[in-house]
PDB file of C-alpha atoms in Angstrom:
ATOM      1  CA  UNK B   1       1.713 -10.642  14.882  1.00  0.00           C
ATOM      2  CA  UNK B   2       0.405  -7.096  15.067  1.00  0.00           C
ATOM      3  CA  UNK B   3       3.778  -5.916  16.350  1.00  0.00           C
ATOM      4  CA  UNK B   4       5.573  -7.598  13.438  1.00  0.00           C
ATOM      5  CA  UNK B   5       3.099  -6.161  10.949  1.00  0.00           C
ATOM      6  CA  UNK B   6       3.445  -2.731  12.506  1.00  0.00           C
ATOM      7  CA  UNK B   7       7.247  -2.845  12.266  1.00  0.00           C
ATOM      8  CA  UNK B   8       7.023  -3.874   8.604  1.00  0.00           C
ATOM      9  CA  UNK B   9       4.524  -1.127   7.855  1.00  0.00           C
ATOM     10  CA  UNK B  10       6.757   1.444   9.528  1.00  0.00           C
ATOM     11  CA  UNK B  11       9.761   0.306   7.499  1.00  0.00           C
ATOM     12  CA  UNK B  12       7.829   0.417   4.221  1.00  0.00           C
ATOM     13  CA  UNK B  13       6.581   3.877   5.156  1.00  0.00           C
ATOM     14  CA  UNK B  14      10.157   5.003   5.854  1.00  0.00           C
ATOM     15  CA  UNK B  15      11.156   3.998   2.341  1.00  0.00           C
ATOM     16  CA  UNK B  16       8.057   5.616   0.848  1.00  0.00           C
ATOM     17  CA  UNK B  17       8.836   8.821   2.738  1.00  0.00           C
ATOM     18  CA  UNK B  18      12.500   8.826   1.649  1.00  0.00           C
ATOM     19  CA  UNK B  19      11.606   8.395  -2.007  1.00  0.00           C
ATOM     20  CA  UNK B  20       8.714  10.871  -1.803  1.00  0.00           C
ATOM     21  CA  UNK B  21      10.930  13.508  -0.194  1.00  0.00           C
ATOM     22  CA  UNK B  22      13.603  13.036  -2.844  1.00  0.00           C
ATOM     23  CA  UNK B  23      10.965  13.434  -5.560  1.00  0.00           C
ATOM     24  CA  UNK B  24       9.315  16.423  -3.879  1.00  0.00           C
ATOM     25  CA  UNK B  25      12.664  18.206  -3.648  1.00  0.00           C
ATOM     26  CA  UNK B  26      13.471  17.374  -7.282  1.00  0.00           C
ATOM     27  CA  UNK B  27      16.438  15.212  -6.333  1.00  0.00           C
ATOM     28  CA  UNK B  28      14.749  12.335  -8.133  1.00  0.00           C
ATOM     29  CA  UNK B  29      13.585  13.590 -11.514  1.00  0.00           C
ATOM     30  CA  UNK B  30      10.679  12.450 -13.695  1.00  0.00           C
ATOM     31  CA  UNK B  31      11.586   9.363 -15.715  1.00  0.00           C
ATOM     32  CA  UNK B  32      14.539   8.381 -13.527  1.00  0.00           C
ATOM     33  CA  UNK B  33      14.990   4.609 -13.027  1.00  0.00           C
ATOM     34  CA  UNK B  34      14.612   3.351  -9.462  1.00  0.00           C
ATOM     35  CA  UNK B  35      16.912   0.357  -9.162  1.00  0.00           C
ATOM     36  CA  UNK B  36      15.831  -1.810  -6.246  1.00  0.00           C
ATOM     37  CA  UNK B  37      19.346  -2.945  -5.377  1.00  0.00           C
ATOM     38  CA  UNK B  38      20.559   0.639  -5.117  1.00  0.00           C
ATOM     39  CA  UNK B  39      17.643   1.651  -2.911  1.00  0.00           C
ATOM     40  CA  UNK B  40      18.298  -1.357  -0.675  1.00  0.00           C
ATOM     41  CA  UNK B  41      21.938  -0.339  -0.369  1.00  0.00           C
ATOM     42  CA  UNK B  42      21.480   3.395   0.143  1.00  0.00           C
ATOM     43  CA  UNK B  43      18.568   3.129   2.594  1.00  0.00           C
ATOM     44  CA  UNK B  44      19.867  -0.030   4.332  1.00  0.00           C
ATOM     45  CA  UNK B  45      16.519  -1.632   3.609  1.00  0.00           C
ATOM     46  CA  UNK B  46      15.075  -5.073   2.970  1.00  0.00           C
ATOM     47  CA  UNK B  47      14.397  -5.802  -0.708  1.00  0.00           C
ATOM     48  CA  UNK B  48      10.846  -6.972   0.024  1.00  0.00           C
ATOM     49  CA  UNK B  49      10.170  -3.712   1.851  1.00  0.00           C
ATOM     50  CA  UNK B  50      11.553  -1.721  -1.075  1.00  0.00           C
ATOM     51  CA  UNK B  51       9.305  -3.605  -3.481  1.00  0.00           C
ATOM     52  CA  UNK B  52       6.279  -2.921  -1.258  1.00  0.00           C
ATOM     53  CA  UNK B  53       7.181   0.774  -1.082  1.00  0.00           C
ATOM     54  CA  UNK B  54       7.504   1.032  -4.852  1.00  0.00           C
ATOM     55  CA  UNK B  55       4.153  -0.717  -5.291  1.00  0.00           C
ATOM     56  CA  UNK B  56       2.544   1.778  -2.913  1.00  0.00           C
ATOM     57  CA  UNK B  57       4.038   4.718  -4.795  1.00  0.00           C
ATOM     58  CA  UNK B  58       2.834   3.189  -8.054  1.00  0.00           C
ATOM     59  CA  UNK B  59      -0.726   3.088  -6.705  1.00  0.00           C
ATOM     60  CA  UNK B  60      -0.356   6.811  -5.997  1.00  0.00           C
ATOM     61  CA  UNK B  61       0.871   7.436  -9.570  1.00  0.00           C
ATOM     62  CA  UNK B  62       4.186   8.734  -8.251  1.00  0.00           C
ATOM     63  CA  UNK B  63       6.130   5.768  -9.634  1.00  0.00           C
ATOM     64  CA  UNK B  64       5.502   3.577 -12.689  1.00  0.00           C
ATOM     65  CA  UNK B  65       6.392  -0.120 -12.793  1.00  0.00           C
ATOM     66  CA  UNK B  66       6.692  -2.011 -16.092  1.00  0.00           C
ATOM     67  CA  UNK B  67       7.243  -5.789 -16.465  1.00  0.00           C
ATOM     68  CA  UNK B  68      10.895  -6.620 -17.152  1.00  0.00           C
ATOM     69  CA  UNK B  69      11.785  -2.918 -16.968  1.00  0.00           C
ATOM     70  CA  UNK B  70      11.435  -2.193 -13.286  1.00  0.00           C
ATOM     71  CA  UNK B  71      10.361   1.022 -11.627  1.00  0.00           C
ATOM     72  CA  UNK B  72      10.945   4.637 -12.514  1.00  0.00           C
ATOM     73  CA  UNK B  73       9.761   7.999 -11.291  1.00  0.00           C
ATOM     74  CA  UNK B  74       6.531   8.892 -13.045  1.00  0.00           C
ATOM     75  CA  UNK B  75       6.727  11.276 -15.971  1.00  0.00           C
ATOM     76  CA  UNK B  76       3.320  12.990 -16.039  1.00  0.00           C
ATOM     77  CA  UNK B  77       1.960  14.166 -19.370  1.00  0.00           C
ATOM     78  CA  UNK B  78       0.600  17.661 -19.886  1.00  0.00           C
ATOM     79  CA  UNK B  79      -3.009  16.511 -19.534  1.00  0.00           C
ATOM     80  CA  UNK B  80      -2.247  14.819 -16.217  1.00  0.00           C
ATOM     81  CA  UNK B  81      -0.495  17.981 -15.057  1.00  0.00           C
ATOM     82  CA  UNK B  82      -3.620  20.039 -15.665  1.00  0.00           C
ATOM     83  CA  UNK B  83      -5.825  17.428 -14.006  1.00  0.00           C
ATOM     84  CA  UNK B  84      -3.616  17.311 -10.904  1.00  0.00           C
ATOM     85  CA  UNK B  85      -4.035  21.047 -10.420  1.00  0.00           C
ATOM     86  CA  UNK B  86      -7.801  20.740 -10.889  1.00  0.00           C
ATOM     87  CA  UNK B  87      -7.790  18.089  -8.161  1.00  0.00           C
ATOM     88  CA  UNK B  88      -5.620  20.251  -5.927  1.00  0.00           C
ATOM     89  CA  UNK B  89      -8.070  23.135  -6.185  1.00  0.00           C
ATOM     90  CA  UNK B  90     -10.920  20.893  -5.069  1.00  0.00           C
ATOM     91  CA  UNK B  91      -8.969  19.344  -2.185  1.00  0.00           C
ATOM     92  CA  UNK B  92      -7.474  22.611  -1.003  1.00  0.00           C
ATOM     93  CA  UNK B  93     -10.874  24.310  -1.065  1.00  0.00           C
ATOM     94  CA  UNK B  94     -12.130  21.524   1.220  1.00  0.00           C
ATOM     95  CA  UNK B  95      -9.061  21.870   3.469  1.00  0.00           C
ATOM     96  CA  UNK B  96      -9.607  25.613   3.880  1.00  0.00           C
ATOM     97  CA  UNK B  97     -13.311  25.109   4.537  1.00  0.00           C
ATOM     98  CA  UNK B  98     -12.379  23.007   7.570  1.00  0.00           C
ATOM     99  CA  UNK B  99     -10.164  25.647   9.185  1.00  0.00           C
ATOM    100  CA  UNK B 100     -11.662  27.840  11.898  1.00  0.00           C
ATOM    101  CA  UNK B 101     -10.286  30.860  13.737  1.00  0.00           C
ATOM    102  CA  UNK B 102      -9.824  28.618  16.767  1.00  0.00           C
ATOM    103  CA  UNK B 103      -7.748  26.083  14.822  1.00  0.00           C
ATOM    104  CA  UNK B 104      -5.575  28.879  13.460  1.00  0.00           C
ATOM    105  CA  UNK B 105      -4.941  30.143  16.987  1.00  0.00           C
ATOM    106  CA  UNK B 106      -3.848  26.701  18.140  1.00  0.00           C
ATOM    107  CA  UNK B 107      -1.131  26.627  15.472  1.00  0.00           C
ATOM    108  CA  UNK B 108      -0.034  30.269  15.682  1.00  0.00           C
ATOM    109  CA  UNK B 109       3.646  29.644  16.474  1.00  0.00           C
ATOM    110  CA  UNK B 110       4.005  26.883  13.871  1.00  0.00           C
ATOM    111  CA  UNK B 111       2.438  29.083  11.188  1.00  0.00           C
ATOM    112  CA  UNK B 112       4.702  32.031  11.975  1.00  0.00           C
ATOM    113  CA  UNK B 113       7.799  29.825  11.950  1.00  0.00           C
ATOM    114  CA  UNK B 114       6.826  28.448   8.553  1.00  0.00           C
ATOM    115  CA  UNK B 115       6.129  31.865   7.030  1.00  0.00           C
ATOM    116  CA  UNK B 116       9.479  33.141   8.257  1.00  0.00           C
ATOM    117  CA  UNK B 117      11.303  30.100   6.876  1.00  0.00           C
ATOM    118  CA  UNK B 118       9.659  30.628   3.482  1.00  0.00           C
ATOM    119  CA  UNK B 119      10.644  34.276   3.350  1.00  0.00           C
ATOM    120  CA  UNK B 120      14.228  33.460   4.330  1.00  0.00           C
ATOM    121  CA  UNK B 121      14.442  30.789   1.624  1.00  0.00           C
ATOM    122  CA  UNK B 122      13.158  33.288  -0.946  1.00  0.00           C
ATOM    123  CA  UNK B 123      15.740  35.862   0.163  1.00  0.00           C
ATOM    124  CA  UNK B 124      18.548  33.306  -0.256  1.00  0.00           C
ATOM    125  CA  UNK B 125      17.061  32.123  -3.577  1.00  0.00           C
ATOM    126  CA  UNK B 126      17.664  28.595  -2.304  1.00  0.00           C
ATOM    127  CA  UNK B 127      15.800  26.345  -4.756  1.00  0.00           C
ATOM    128  CA  UNK B 128      15.639  23.301  -2.501  1.00  0.00           C
ATOM    129  CA  UNK B 129      14.394  25.254   0.506  1.00  0.00           C
ATOM    130  CA  UNK B 130      11.865  27.181  -1.586  1.00  0.00           C
ATOM    131  CA  UNK B 131      10.451  23.954  -3.007  1.00  0.00           C
ATOM    132  CA  UNK B 132      10.268  22.451   0.481  1.00  0.00           C
ATOM    133  CA  UNK B 133       8.530  25.492   1.961  1.00  0.00           C
ATOM    134  CA  UNK B 134       6.063  25.677  -0.921  1.00  0.00           C
ATOM    135  CA  UNK B 135       5.046  22.096  -0.239  1.00  0.00           C
ATOM    136  CA  UNK B 136       5.052  22.374   3.526  1.00  0.00           C
ATOM    137  CA  UNK B 137       2.738  25.413   3.445  1.00  0.00           C
ATOM    138  CA  UNK B 138      -0.061  23.377   1.890  1.00  0.00           C
ATOM    139  CA  UNK B 139       0.581  20.356   4.103  1.00  0.00           C
ATOM    140  CA  UNK B 140       0.519  22.596   7.179  1.00  0.00           C
ATOM    141  CA  UNK B 141      -2.932  23.893   6.206  1.00  0.00           C
ATOM    142  CA  UNK B 142      -4.095  20.297   5.850  1.00  0.00           C
ATOM    143  CA  UNK B 143      -2.725  19.541   9.306  1.00  0.00           C
ATOM    144  CA  UNK B 144      -4.572  22.544  10.763  1.00  0.00           C
ATOM    145  CA  UNK B 145      -7.831  21.423   9.137  1.00  0.00           C
ATOM    146  CA  UNK B 146      -7.519  18.185  11.140  1.00  0.00           C
ATOM    147  CA  UNK B 147      -8.971  15.983   8.391  1.00  0.00           C
ATOM    148  CA  UNK B 148      -6.793  12.899   7.959  1.00  0.00           C
ATOM    149  CA  UNK B 149      -8.341  11.798   4.662  1.00  0.00           C
ATOM    150  CA  UNK B 150      -7.867  15.217   3.042  1.00  0.00           C
ATOM    151  CA  UNK B 151      -4.325  15.378   4.420  1.00  0.00           C
ATOM    152  CA  UNK B 152      -3.422  12.035   2.844  1.00  0.00           C
ATOM    153  CA  UNK B 153      -4.969  12.981  -0.490  1.00  0.00           C
ATOM    154  CA  UNK B 154      -3.218  16.336  -0.532  1.00  0.00           C
ATOM    155  CA  UNK B 155       0.126  14.776   0.427  1.00  0.00           C
ATOM    156  CA  UNK B 156      -0.011  12.538  -2.646  1.00  0.00           C
ATOM    157  CA  UNK B 157      -1.082  15.396  -4.880  1.00  0.00           C
ATOM    158  CA  UNK B 158       1.790  17.536  -3.595  1.00  0.00           C
ATOM    159  CA  UNK B 159       4.366  14.928  -4.628  1.00  0.00           C
ATOM    160  CA  UNK B 160       2.706  14.599  -8.042  1.00  0.00           C
ATOM    161  CA  UNK B 161       2.733  18.395  -8.320  1.00  0.00           C
ATOM    162  CA  UNK B 162       6.448  18.393  -7.548  1.00  0.00           C
ATOM    163  CA  UNK B 163       7.007  15.980 -10.438  1.00  0.00           C
ATOM    164  CA  UNK B 164       5.061  18.291 -12.721  1.00  0.00           C
ATOM    165  CA  UNK B 165       7.029  21.338 -11.594  1.00  0.00           C
ATOM    166  CA  UNK B 166      10.328  19.478 -12.031  1.00  0.00           C
ATOM    167  CA  UNK B 167       9.357  18.501 -15.557  1.00  0.00           C
ATOM    168  CA  UNK B 168       7.610  21.608 -16.851  1.00  0.00           C
ATOM    169  CA  UNK B 169       8.666  24.677 -14.847  1.00  0.00           C
ATOM    170  CA  UNK B 170      10.209  27.455 -16.945  1.00  0.00           C
ATOM    171  CA  UNK B 171      12.290  29.080 -14.196  1.00  0.00           C
ATOM    172  CA  UNK B 172      15.415  27.633 -12.621  1.00  0.00           C
ATOM    173  CA  UNK B 173      14.540  29.150  -9.233  1.00  0.00           C
ATOM    174  CA  UNK B 174      10.879  28.906  -8.219  1.00  0.00           C
ATOM    175  CA  UNK B 175       9.058  31.852  -6.684  1.00  0.00           C
ATOM    176  CA  UNK B 176       8.160  31.176  -3.049  1.00  0.00           C
ATOM    177  CA  UNK B 177       4.985  33.304  -3.359  1.00  0.00           C
ATOM    178  CA  UNK B 178       5.294  34.328   0.297  1.00  0.00           C
ATOM    179  CA  UNK B 179       2.854  37.201  -0.133  1.00  0.00           C
ATOM    180  CA  UNK B 180       0.165  34.790  -1.301  1.00  0.00           C
ATOM    181  CA  UNK B 181       0.892  32.511   1.645  1.00  0.00           C
ATOM    182  CA  UNK B 182       0.472  35.373   4.079  1.00  0.00           C
ATOM    183  CA  UNK B 183      -2.714  36.436   2.322  1.00  0.00           C
ATOM    184  CA  UNK B 184      -4.245  32.998   2.874  1.00  0.00           C
ATOM    185  CA  UNK B 185      -3.189  32.999   6.533  1.00  0.00           C
ATOM    186  CA  UNK B 186      -4.507  36.525   7.157  1.00  0.00           C
ATOM    187  CA  UNK B 187      -7.882  35.620   5.662  1.00  0.00           C
ATOM    188  CA  UNK B 188      -8.162  32.435   7.723  1.00  0.00           C
ATOM    189  CA  UNK B 189      -7.256  34.224  10.943  1.00  0.00           C
ATOM    190  CA  UNK B 190     -10.081  36.659  10.216  1.00  0.00           C
ATOM    191  CA  UNK B 191     -12.500  33.807   9.552  1.00  0.00           C
ATOM    192  CA  UNK B 192     -12.768  34.763   5.873  1.00  0.00           C
ATOM    193  CA  UNK B 193     -12.658  31.281   4.378  1.00  0.00           C
ATOM    194  CA  UNK B 194     -14.055  32.280   0.986  1.00  0.00           C
ATOM    195  CA  UNK B 195     -11.419  34.993   0.696  1.00  0.00           C
ATOM    196  CA  UNK B 196      -8.730  32.446   1.582  1.00  0.00           C
ATOM    197  CA  UNK B 197     -10.048  30.124  -1.137  1.00  0.00           C
ATOM    198  CA  UNK B 198      -9.901  32.915  -3.722  1.00  0.00           C
ATOM    199  CA  UNK B 199      -6.286  33.680  -2.794  1.00  0.00           C
ATOM    200  CA  UNK B 200      -5.453  29.972  -2.936  1.00  0.00           C
ATOM    201  CA  UNK B 201      -6.940  29.757  -6.436  1.00  0.00           C
ATOM    202  CA  UNK B 202      -4.751  32.694  -7.496  1.00  0.00           C
ATOM    203  CA  UNK B 203      -1.757  31.021  -5.856  1.00  0.00           C
ATOM    204  CA  UNK B 204      -2.262  27.750  -7.756  1.00  0.00           C
ATOM    205  CA  UNK B 205      -2.902  29.650 -10.974  1.00  0.00           C
ATOM    206  CA  UNK B 206       0.411  31.454 -10.440  1.00  0.00           C
ATOM    207  CA  UNK B 207       2.223  28.117 -10.138  1.00  0.00           C
ATOM    208  CA  UNK B 208       0.525  26.780 -13.276  1.00  0.00           C
ATOM    209  CA  UNK B 209       1.513  29.902 -15.203  1.00  0.00           C
ATOM    210  CA  UNK B 210       5.163  29.008 -14.574  1.00  0.00           C
ATOM    211  CA  UNK B 211       4.739  25.693 -16.381  1.00  0.00           C
ATOM    212  CA  UNK B 212       5.575  25.046 -20.015  1.00  0.00           C
ATOM    213  CA  UNK B 213       3.328  22.068 -20.710  1.00  0.00           C
ATOM    214  CA  UNK B 214       5.304  20.557 -23.555  1.00  0.00           C
ATOM    215  CA  UNK B 215       7.464  17.451 -23.817  1.00  0.00           C
ATOM    216  CA  UNK B 216      10.917  17.879 -22.283  1.00  0.00           C
ATOM    217  CA  UNK B 217      13.969  15.568 -22.198  1.00  0.00           C
ATOM    218  CA  UNK B 218      14.607  13.435 -19.111  1.00  0.00           C
ATOM    219  CA  UNK B 219      17.842  14.445 -17.346  1.00  0.00           C
ATOM    220  CA  UNK B 220      20.478  11.852 -16.485  1.00  0.00           C
ATOM    221  CA  UNK B 221      20.854  11.599 -12.711  1.00  0.00           C
ATOM    222  CA  UNK B 222      22.443   9.390 -10.086  1.00  0.00           C
ATOM    223  CA  UNK B 223      20.011   7.532  -7.803  1.00  0.00           C
ATOM    224  CA  UNK B 224      22.549   7.089  -5.018  1.00  0.00           C
ATOM    225  CA  UNK B 225      23.386  10.803  -4.882  1.00  0.00           C
ATOM    226  CA  UNK B 226      19.698  11.757  -4.991  1.00  0.00           C
ATOM    227  CA  UNK B 227      18.763   9.557  -2.038  1.00  0.00           C
ATOM    228  CA  UNK B 228      21.821  10.481   0.020  1.00  0.00           C
ATOM    229  CA  UNK B 229      21.250  14.234  -0.398  1.00  0.00           C
ATOM    230  CA  UNK B 230      20.017  15.820   2.800  1.00  0.00           C
ATOM    231  CA  UNK B 231      16.946  17.951   3.248  1.00  0.00           C
TER     232      UNK B 231
END
């Protein structure tokens, strides 16, 4: 029974991850309908598994489900947008507080590879890669902190942040903020956690400053194309 349950859980997680990645990369936009039959077809999934995945995303406020209307990507309001960034500050402060010089040393190569990838994406002005690297930077710090609960909380907040950026960001091409990333890393490698937290606050403030927290129209998009798009 445990093997069957495990296989089901893995399949539901695969669908959750596919939808979350599409949302995080702005391939699935706020307010877009998520038609179960299309998800089943595109992801070669079981309908029950798709329903379970959508329910899980709804609990995380990434998807909304209405009776007789089905599911759609959440469309956060301006107040929620502000509250998500308040929550991110608290979680990311806790993440940074759990990172030691020793933990940074253990992940040296991974950190350097990420910083280089972010700088290359910024040079190319590749929107998708910039968005991915922005998200992965914060998730990498959570991984280094080695706190599973904080990592899970931050992962959800990052997807919700991506929805907010997709809906409210002024610029077509986001700024990768590579200098701020390196500033956080330099401070952590020196054991200056409080300095890293200050830089992180400035980093999140910078992202918020790029948001126009007003109502915007929902774009018309194709679910199939969004899910089939590659990372």
